mmCIF file of C-alpha atoms in Angstrom:
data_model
loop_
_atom_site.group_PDB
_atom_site.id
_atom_site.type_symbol
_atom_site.label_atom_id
_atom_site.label_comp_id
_atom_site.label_asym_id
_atom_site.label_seq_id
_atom_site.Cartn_x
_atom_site.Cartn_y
_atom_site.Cartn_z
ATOM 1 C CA UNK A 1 0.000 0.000 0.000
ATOM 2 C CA UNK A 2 1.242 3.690 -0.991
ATOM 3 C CA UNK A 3 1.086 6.217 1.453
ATOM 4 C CA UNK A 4 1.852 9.675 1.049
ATOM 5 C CA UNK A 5 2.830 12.012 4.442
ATOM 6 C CA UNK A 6 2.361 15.756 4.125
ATOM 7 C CA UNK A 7 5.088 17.883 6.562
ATOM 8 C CA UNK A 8 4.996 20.631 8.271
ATOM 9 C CA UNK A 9 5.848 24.261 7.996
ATOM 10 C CA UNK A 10 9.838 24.103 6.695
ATOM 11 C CA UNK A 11 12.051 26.003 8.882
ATOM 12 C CA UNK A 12 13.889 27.068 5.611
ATOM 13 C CA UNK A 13 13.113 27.790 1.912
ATOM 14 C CA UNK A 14 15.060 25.320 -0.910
ATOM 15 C CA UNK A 15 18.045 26.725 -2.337
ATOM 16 C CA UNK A 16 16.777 26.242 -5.860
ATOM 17 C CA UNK A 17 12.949 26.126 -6.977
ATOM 18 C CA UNK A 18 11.594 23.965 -9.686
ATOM 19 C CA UNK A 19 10.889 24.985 -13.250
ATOM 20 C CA UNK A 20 8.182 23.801 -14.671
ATOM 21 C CA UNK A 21 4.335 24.000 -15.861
ATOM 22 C CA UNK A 22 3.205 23.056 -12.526
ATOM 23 C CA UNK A 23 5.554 25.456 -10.131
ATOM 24 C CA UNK A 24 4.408 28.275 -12.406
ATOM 25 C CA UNK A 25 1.059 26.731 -12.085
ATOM 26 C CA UNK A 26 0.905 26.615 -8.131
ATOM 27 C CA UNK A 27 2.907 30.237 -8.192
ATOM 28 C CA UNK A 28 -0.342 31.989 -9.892
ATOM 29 C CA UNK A 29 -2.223 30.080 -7.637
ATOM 30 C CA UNK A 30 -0.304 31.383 -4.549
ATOM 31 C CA UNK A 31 0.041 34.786 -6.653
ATOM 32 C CA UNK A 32 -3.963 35.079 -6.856
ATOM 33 C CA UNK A 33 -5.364 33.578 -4.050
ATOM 34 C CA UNK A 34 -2.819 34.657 -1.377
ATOM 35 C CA UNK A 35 -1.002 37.605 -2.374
ATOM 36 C CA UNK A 36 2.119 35.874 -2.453
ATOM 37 C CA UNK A 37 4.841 35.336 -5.327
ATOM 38 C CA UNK A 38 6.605 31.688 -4.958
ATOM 39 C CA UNK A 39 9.637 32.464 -7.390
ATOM 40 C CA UNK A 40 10.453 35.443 -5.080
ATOM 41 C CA UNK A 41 9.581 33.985 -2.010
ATOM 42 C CA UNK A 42 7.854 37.593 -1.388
ATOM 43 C CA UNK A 43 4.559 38.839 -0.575
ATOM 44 C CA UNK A 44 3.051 41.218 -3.923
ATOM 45 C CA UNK A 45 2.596 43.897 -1.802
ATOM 46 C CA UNK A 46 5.337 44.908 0.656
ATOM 47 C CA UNK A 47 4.205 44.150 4.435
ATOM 48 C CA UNK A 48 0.961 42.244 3.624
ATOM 49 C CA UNK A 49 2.617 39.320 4.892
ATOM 50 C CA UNK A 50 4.667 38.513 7.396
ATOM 51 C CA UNK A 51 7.537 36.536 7.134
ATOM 52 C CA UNK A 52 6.330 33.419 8.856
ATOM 53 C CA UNK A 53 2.961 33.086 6.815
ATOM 54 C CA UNK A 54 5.494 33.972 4.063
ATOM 55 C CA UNK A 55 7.535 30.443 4.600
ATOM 56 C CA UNK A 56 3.855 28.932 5.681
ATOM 57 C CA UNK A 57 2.434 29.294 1.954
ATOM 58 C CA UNK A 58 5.938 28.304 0.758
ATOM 59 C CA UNK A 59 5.487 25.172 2.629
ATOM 60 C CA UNK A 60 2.086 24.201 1.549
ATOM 61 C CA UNK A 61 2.434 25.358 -2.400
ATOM 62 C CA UNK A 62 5.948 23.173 -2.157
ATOM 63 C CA UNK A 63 3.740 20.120 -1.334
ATOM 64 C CA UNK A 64 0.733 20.801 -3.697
ATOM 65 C CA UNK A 65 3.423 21.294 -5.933
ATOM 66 C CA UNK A 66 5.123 17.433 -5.321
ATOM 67 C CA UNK A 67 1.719 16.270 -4.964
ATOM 68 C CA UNK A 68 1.289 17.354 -8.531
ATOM 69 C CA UNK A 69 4.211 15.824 -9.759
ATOM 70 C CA UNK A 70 4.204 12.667 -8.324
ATOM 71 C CA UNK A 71 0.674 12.352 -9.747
ATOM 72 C CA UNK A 72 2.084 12.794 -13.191
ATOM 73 C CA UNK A 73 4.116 9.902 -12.943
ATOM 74 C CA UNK A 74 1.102 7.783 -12.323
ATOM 75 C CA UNK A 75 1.640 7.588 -8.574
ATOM 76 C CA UNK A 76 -1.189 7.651 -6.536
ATOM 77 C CA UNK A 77 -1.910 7.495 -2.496
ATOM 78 C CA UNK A 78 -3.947 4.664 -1.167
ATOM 79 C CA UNK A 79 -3.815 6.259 2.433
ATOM 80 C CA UNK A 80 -2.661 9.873 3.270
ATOM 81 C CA UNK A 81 -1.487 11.215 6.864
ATOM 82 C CA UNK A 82 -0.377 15.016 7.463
ATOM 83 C CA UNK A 83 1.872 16.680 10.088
ATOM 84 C CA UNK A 84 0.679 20.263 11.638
ATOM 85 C CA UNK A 85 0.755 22.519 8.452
ATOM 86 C CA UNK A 86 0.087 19.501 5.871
ATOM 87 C CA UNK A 87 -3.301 19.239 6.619
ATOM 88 C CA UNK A 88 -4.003 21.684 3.811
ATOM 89 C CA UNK A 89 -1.945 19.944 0.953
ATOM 90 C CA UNK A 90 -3.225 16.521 2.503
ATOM 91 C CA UNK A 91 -6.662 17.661 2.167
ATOM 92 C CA UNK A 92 -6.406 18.624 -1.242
ATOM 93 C CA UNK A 93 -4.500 15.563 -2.502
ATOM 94 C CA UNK A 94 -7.684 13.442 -1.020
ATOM 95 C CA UNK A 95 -10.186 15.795 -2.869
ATOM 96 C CA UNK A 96 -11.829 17.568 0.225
ATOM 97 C CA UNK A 97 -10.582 21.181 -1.431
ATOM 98 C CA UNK A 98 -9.047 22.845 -4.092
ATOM 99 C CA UNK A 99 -5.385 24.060 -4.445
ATOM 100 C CA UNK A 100 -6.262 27.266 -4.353
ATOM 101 C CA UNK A 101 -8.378 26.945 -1.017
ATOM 102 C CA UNK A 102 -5.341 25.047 0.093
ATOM 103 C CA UNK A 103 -3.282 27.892 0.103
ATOM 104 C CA UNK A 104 -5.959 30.412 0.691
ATOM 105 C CA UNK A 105 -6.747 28.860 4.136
ATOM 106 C CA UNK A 106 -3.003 28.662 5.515
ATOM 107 C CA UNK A 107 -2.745 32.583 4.460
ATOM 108 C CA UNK A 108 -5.664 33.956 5.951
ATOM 109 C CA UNK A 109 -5.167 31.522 9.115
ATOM 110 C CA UNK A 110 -1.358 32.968 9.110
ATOM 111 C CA UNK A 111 -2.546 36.305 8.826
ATOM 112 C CA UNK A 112 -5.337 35.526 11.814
ATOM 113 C CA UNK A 113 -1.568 34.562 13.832
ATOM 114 C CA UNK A 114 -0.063 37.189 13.272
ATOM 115 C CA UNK A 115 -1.883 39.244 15.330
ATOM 116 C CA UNK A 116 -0.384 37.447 18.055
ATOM 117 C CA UNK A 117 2.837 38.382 18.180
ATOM 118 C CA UNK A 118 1.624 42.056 18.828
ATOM 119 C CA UNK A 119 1.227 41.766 22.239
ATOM 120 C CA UNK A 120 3.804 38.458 23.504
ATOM 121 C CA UNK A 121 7.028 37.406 22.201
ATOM 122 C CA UNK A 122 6.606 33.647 21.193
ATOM 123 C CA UNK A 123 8.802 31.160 19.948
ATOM 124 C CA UNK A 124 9.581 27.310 19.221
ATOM 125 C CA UNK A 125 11.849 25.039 21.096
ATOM 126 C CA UNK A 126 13.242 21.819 19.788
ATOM 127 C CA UNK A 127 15.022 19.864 22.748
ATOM 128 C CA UNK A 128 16.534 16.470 21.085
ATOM 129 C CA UNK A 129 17.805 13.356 22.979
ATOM 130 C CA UNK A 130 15.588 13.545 25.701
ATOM 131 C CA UNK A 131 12.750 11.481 26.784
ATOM 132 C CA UNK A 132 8.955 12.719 26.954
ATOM 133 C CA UNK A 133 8.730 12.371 30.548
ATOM 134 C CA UNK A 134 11.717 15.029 31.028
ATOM 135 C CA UNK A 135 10.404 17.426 28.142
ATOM 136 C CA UNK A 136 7.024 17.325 29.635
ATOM 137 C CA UNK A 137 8.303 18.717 33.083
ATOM 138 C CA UNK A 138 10.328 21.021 31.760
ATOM 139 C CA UNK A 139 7.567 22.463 29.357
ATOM 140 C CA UNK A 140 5.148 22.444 32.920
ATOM 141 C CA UNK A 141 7.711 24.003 34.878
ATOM 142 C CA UNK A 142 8.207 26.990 32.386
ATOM 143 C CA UNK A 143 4.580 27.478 31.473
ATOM 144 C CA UNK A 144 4.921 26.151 27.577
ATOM 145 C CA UNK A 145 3.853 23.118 25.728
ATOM 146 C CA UNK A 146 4.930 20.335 24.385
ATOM 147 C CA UNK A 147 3.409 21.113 20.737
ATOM 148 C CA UNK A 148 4.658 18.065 18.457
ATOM 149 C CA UNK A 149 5.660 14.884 19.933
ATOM 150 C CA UNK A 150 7.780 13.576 16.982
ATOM 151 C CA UNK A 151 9.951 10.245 17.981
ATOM 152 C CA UNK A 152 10.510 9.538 22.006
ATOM 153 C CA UNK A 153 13.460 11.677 21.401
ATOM 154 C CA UNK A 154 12.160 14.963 19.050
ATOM 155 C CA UNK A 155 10.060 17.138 20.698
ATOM 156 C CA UNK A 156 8.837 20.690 19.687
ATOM 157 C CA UNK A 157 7.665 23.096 22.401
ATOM 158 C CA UNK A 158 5.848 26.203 21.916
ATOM 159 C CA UNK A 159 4.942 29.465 24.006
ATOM 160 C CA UNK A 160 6.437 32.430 25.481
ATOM 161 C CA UNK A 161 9.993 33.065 24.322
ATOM 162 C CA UNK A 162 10.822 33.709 27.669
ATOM 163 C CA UNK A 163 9.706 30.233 28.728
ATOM 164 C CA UNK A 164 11.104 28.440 25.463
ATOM 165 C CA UNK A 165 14.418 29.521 26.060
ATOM 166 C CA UNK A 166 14.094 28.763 30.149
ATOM 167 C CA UNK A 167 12.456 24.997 29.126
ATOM 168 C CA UNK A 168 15.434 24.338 26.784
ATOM 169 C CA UNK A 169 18.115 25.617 29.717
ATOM 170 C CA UNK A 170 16.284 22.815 31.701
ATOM 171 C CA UNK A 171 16.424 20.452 28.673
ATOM 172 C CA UNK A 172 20.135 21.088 28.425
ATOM 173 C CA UNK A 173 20.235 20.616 32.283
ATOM 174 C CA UNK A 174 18.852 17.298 31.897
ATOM 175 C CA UNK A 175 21.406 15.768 29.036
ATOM 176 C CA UNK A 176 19.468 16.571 26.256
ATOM 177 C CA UNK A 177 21.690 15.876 23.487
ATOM 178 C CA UNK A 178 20.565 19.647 21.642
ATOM 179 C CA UNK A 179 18.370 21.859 22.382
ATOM 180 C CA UNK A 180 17.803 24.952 19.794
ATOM 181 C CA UNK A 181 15.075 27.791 19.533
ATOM 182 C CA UNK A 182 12.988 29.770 16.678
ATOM 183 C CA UNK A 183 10.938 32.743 17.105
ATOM 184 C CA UNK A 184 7.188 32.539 15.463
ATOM 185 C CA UNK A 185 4.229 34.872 15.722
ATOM 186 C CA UNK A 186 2.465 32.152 17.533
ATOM 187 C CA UNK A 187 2.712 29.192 19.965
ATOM 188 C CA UNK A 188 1.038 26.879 17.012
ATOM 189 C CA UNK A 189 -0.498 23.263 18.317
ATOM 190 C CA UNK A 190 -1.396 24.972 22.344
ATOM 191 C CA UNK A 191 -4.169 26.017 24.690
ATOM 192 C CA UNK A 192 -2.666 29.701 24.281
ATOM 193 C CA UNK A 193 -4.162 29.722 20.594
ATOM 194 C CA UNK A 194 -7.440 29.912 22.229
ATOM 195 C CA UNK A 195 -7.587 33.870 22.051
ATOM 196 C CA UNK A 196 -7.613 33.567 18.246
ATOM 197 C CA UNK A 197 -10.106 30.553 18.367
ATOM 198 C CA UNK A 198 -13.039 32.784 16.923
ATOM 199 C CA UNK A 199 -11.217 33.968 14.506
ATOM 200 C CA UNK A 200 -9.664 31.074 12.977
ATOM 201 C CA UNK A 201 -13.276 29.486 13.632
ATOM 202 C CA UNK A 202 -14.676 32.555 11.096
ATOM 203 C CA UNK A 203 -11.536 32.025 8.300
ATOM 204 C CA UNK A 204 -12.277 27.766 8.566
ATOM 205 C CA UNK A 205 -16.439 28.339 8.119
ATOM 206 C CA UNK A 206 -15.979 30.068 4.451
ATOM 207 C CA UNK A 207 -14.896 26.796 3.118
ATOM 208 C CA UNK A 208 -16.541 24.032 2.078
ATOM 209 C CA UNK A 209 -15.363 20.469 2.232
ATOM 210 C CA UNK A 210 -15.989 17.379 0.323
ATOM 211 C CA UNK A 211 -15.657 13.655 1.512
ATOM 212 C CA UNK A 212 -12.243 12.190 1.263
ATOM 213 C CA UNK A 213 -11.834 10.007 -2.025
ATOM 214 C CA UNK A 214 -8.253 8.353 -0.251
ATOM 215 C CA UNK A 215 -8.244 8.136 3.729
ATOM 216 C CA UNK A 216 -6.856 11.087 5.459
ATOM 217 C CA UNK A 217 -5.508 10.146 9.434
ATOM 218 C CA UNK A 218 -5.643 13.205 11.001
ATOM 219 C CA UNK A 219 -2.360 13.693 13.734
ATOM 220 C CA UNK A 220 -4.545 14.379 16.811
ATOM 221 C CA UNK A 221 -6.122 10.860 17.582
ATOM 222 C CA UNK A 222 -5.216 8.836 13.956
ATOM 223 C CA UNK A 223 -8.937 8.164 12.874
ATOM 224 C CA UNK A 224 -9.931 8.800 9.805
ATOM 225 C CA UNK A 225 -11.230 12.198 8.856
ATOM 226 C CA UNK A 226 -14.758 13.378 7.753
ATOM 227 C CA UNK A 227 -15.883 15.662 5.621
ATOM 228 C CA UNK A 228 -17.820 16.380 8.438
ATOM 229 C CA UNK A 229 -15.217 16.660 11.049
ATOM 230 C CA UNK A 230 -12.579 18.762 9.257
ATOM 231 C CA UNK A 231 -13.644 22.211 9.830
ATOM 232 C CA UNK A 232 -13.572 21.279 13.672
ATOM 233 C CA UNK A 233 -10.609 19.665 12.893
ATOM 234 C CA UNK A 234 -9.031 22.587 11.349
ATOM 235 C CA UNK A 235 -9.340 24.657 14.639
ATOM 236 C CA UNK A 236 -8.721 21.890 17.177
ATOM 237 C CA UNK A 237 -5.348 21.202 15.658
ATOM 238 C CA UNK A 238 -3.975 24.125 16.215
ATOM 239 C CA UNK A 239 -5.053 24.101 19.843
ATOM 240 C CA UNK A 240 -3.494 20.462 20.763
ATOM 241 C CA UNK A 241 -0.078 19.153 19.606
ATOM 242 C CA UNK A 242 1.019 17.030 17.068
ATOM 243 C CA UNK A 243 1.244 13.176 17.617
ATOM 244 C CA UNK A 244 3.433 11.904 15.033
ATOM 245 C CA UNK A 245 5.144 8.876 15.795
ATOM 246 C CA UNK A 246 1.105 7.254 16.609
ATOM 247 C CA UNK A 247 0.425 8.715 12.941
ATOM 248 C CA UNK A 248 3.179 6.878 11.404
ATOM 249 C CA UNK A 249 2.670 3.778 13.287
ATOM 250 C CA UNK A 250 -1.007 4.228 12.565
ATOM 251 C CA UNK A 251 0.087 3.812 8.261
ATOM 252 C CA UNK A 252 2.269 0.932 9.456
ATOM 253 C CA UNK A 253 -0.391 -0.958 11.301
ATOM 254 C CA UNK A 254 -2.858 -0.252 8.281
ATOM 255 C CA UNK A 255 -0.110 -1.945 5.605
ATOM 256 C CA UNK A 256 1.432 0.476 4.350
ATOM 257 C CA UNK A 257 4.660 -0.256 2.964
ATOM 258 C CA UNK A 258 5.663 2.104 0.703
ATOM 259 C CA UNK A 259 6.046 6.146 1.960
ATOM 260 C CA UNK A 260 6.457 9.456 0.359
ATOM 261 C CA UNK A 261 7.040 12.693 1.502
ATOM 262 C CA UNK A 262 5.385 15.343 0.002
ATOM 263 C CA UNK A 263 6.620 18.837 0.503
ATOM 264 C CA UNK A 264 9.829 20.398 1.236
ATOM 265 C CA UNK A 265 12.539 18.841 3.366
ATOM 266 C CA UNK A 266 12.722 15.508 4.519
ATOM 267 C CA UNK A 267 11.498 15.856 8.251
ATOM 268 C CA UNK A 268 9.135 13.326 8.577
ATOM 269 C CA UNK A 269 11.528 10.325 6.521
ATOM 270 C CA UNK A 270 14.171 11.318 9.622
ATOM 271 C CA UNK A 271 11.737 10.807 11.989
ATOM 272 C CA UNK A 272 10.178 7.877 10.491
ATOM 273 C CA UNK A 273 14.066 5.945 10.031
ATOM 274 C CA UNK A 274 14.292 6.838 14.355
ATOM 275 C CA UNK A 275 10.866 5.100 14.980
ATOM 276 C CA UNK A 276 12.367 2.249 12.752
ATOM 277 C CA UNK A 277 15.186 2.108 14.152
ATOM 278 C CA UNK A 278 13.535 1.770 17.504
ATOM 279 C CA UNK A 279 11.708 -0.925 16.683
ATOM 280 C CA UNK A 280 14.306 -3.091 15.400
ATOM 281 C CA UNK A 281 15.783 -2.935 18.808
ATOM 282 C CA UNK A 282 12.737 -4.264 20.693
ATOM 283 C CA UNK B 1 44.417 6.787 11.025
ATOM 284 C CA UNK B 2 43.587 3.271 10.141
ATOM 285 C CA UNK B 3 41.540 3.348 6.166
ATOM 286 C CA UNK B 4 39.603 0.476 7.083
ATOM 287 C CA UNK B 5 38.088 2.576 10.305
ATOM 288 C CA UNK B 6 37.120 5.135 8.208
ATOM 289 C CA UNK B 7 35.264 2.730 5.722
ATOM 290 C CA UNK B 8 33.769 1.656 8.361
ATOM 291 C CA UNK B 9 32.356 5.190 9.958
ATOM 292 C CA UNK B 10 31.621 5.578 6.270
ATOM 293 C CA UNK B 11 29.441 2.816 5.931
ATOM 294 C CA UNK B 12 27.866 3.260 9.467
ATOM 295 C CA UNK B 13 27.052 6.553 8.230
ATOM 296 C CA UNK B 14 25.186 5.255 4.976
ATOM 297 C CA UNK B 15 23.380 2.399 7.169
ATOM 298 C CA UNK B 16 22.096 4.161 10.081
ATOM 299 C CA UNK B 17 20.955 7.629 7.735
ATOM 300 C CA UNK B 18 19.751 4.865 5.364
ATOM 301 C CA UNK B 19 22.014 6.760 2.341
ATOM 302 C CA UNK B 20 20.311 5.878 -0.767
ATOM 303 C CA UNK B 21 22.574 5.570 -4.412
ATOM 304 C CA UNK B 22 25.530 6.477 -2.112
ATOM 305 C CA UNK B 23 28.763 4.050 -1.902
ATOM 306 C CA UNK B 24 31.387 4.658 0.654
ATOM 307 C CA UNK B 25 33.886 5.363 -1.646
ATOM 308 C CA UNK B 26 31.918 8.327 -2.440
ATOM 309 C CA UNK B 27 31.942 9.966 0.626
ATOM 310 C CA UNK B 28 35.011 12.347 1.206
ATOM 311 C CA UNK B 29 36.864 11.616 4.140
ATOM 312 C CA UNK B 30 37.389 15.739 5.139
ATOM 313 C CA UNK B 31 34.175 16.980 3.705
ATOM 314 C CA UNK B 32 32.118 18.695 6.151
ATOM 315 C CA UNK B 33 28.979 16.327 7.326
ATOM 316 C CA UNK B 34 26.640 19.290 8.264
ATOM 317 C CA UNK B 35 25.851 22.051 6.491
ATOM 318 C CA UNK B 36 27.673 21.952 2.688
ATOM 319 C CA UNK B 37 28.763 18.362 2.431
ATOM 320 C CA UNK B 38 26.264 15.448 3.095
ATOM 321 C CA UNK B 39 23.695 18.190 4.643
ATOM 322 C CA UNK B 40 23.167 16.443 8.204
ATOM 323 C CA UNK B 41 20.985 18.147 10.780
ATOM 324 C CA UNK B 42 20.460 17.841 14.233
ATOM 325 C CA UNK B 43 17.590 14.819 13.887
ATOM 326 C CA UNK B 44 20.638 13.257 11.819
ATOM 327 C CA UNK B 45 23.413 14.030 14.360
ATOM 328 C CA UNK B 46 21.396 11.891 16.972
ATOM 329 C CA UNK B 47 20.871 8.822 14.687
ATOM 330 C CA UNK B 48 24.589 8.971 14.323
ATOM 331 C CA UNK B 49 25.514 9.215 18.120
ATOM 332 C CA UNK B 50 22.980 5.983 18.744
ATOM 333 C CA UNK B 51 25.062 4.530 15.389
ATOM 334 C CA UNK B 52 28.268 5.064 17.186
ATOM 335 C CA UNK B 53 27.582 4.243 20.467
ATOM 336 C CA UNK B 54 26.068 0.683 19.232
ATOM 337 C CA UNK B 55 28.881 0.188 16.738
ATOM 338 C CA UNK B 56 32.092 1.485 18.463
ATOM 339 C CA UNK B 57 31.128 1.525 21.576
ATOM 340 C CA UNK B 58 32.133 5.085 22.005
ATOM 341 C CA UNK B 59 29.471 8.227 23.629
ATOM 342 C CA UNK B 60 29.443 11.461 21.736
ATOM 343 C CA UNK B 61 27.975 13.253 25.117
ATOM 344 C CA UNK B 62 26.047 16.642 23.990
ATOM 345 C CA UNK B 63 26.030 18.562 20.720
ATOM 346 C CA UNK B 64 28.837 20.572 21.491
ATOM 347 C CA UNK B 65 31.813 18.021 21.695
ATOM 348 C CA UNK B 66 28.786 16.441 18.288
ATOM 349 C CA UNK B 67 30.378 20.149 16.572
ATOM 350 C CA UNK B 68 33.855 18.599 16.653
ATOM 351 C CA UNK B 69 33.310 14.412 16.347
ATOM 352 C CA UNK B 70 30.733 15.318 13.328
ATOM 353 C CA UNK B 71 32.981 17.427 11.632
ATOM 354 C CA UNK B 72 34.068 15.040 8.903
ATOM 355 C CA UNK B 73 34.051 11.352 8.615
ATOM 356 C CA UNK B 74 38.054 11.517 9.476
ATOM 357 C CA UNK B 75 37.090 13.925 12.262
ATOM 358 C CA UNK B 76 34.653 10.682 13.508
ATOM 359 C CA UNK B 77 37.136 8.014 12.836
ATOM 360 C CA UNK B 78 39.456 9.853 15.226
ATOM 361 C CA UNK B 79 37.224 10.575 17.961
ATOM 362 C CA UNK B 80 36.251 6.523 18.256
ATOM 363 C CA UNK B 81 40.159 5.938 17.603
ATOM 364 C CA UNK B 82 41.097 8.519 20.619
ATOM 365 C CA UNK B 83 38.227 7.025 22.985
ATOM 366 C CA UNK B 84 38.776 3.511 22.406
ATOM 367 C CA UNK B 85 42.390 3.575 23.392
#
């Protein structure tokens, strides 16, 4: 069985971008339905987006983009799952939305973000080598979440900078093997997105979504998603954290055997190889 | 520095990162690891200490003294050569 894993938001752009039909296909899309021009990696208009949504379109257009490709080639998913910003590209490659939508709804959710970082400072925290038990109580100790439980030893935390950086001085404390921060406009996959909930709640209800033609396992519990359920979906995710080793073993359980990433980077094939790896050992 | 340790961090390397299209021979002994040369990360860096650790016995013990030991592939070789003597 193919499966195809969408990633999350890229902490980087690509050195080089494709050329071809369907880059400069996705790049009007991104140009006309977000405002954003993919070959430039810039917003149309000076300031209209910020630098985070910025890489957040980036990320999502990247996978409609290999998404497009790979079906080309005659490849085809027979089960999908999606880490934290994939959901969009995943829900398009199982025909609950367009590509345009797709990119639409992580630019105006972006934008909804953004207005966090007027008031706090917030930032990302990636502690490796540590177990969960450890990360936990340091993320409880300095008031900020665990927000993506990757492998038992990759962990992303998320909340005030202040506490990030304090957590990962704990994680350090406690042998973790590297411990390394971002700043972001907000604490993505937490309780403290629950100021924004409305809003987000507004962007998700303009959209409509249709039933999933191939089987989309959503990253919160790994069932299979709903047309029904993804506009709650949509908001919930962004208020609980990321559970991606279950997702993974969730495709392995189901029979998949062959995986592809689809987007930029190769995140989730690292993390996948640790879980593996793990395994073996056992 | 012995060759055959080095072919041996070299294939390490290619079996724990699971290196696809990528012989031994084709890795350069004093490229960098991070960065430029193979383009390791930090997710990477810990597969490799696990790799090391089961293979030669040998603890890289945070990321800093990581910096130096995952500098090259001769950088490696010398760190398990130092710590096993």
């Amino acid at each position: 069985m193919n499966g195809w894993i969408f990633p999350g938001q890229p902490l980087q752009y690509e050195p080089l971008l494709p050329d071809d039909d369907d880059f400069r296909i996705i790049n009007l899309k991104c140009r006309e339905r977000c405002g954003y021009d993919l070959e430039n990696k810039q917003p149309l208009s000076a300031g209209s987006l910020s630098q985070h949504t910025c890489l957040q379109i980036y990320g999502v257009a990247m996978s409609l983009y290999r998404a497009r490709r790979l079906l080309f080639k005659g490849e085809k998913p027979e089960l999908i799952a999606e880490h934290s910003l994939g959901i969009y590209a995943a829900l398009n490659a199982a025909g609950c939305i367009t590509e345009g939508d797709a990119l639409e709804l992580a630019a105006r959710l972006g934008a909804c973000m953004r207005v966090m970082s007027a008031t706090k400072e917030y930032a990302l925290g990636c502690p490796i080598g540590l177990s969960v038990g450890a990360v936990e109580s340091a993320a409880r100790n300095n008031r900020v979440f665990v927000a993506n439980y990757n492998t038992s030893s990759h962990f992303l935390l998320a909340g005030e900078s202040e506490g990030i950086e304090s957590a990962l001085a704990e994680c350090r404390e406690a042998g973790a093997f590297n411990a390394s921060s971002f700043s972001c406009e907000a604490p993505l996959h937490t309780p403290l997105m629950a100021v924004i909930a409305s809003q987000l709640e507004a962007v998700v209800s303009d959209y409509n979504f249709a039933e999933p033609v191939v089987p989309v396992i959503e990253h919160i519990s790994q069932t299979r998603l709903k047309a029904s359920d993804i506009p709650t979906f949509l908001l919930d995710e962004l208020l609980k954290p990321v559970w991606w080793e279950r997702s993974y073993l969730t495709l392995l359980s189901r029979g998949v055997k062959n995986l592809v990433e689809v987007g930029s980077g190769n995140a989730l094939k690292k993390f996948n190889r640790w879980i593996d790896s793990e395994n073996s050992q056992r | 520095m012995s060759e055959e340790l080095i072919f041996k961090v070299k294939q390490m390397i290619i079996d724990a990162l699971r290196i696809e299209g990528m012989t031994a021979e084709e890795i350069d002994s004093d490229a960098p690891l991070f960065g430029e040369g193979l383009g390791l990360d930090s997710i990477d860096a810990l597969q490799l200490v696990v790799a090391m650790e089961k293979e030669f016995g040998v603890v890289v013990p945070d990321a800093a003294v990581g910096t130096k030991v995952f500098a090259s592939v001769r950088a490696m070789a010398d760190y398990i050569a130092e710590t096993q003597k």
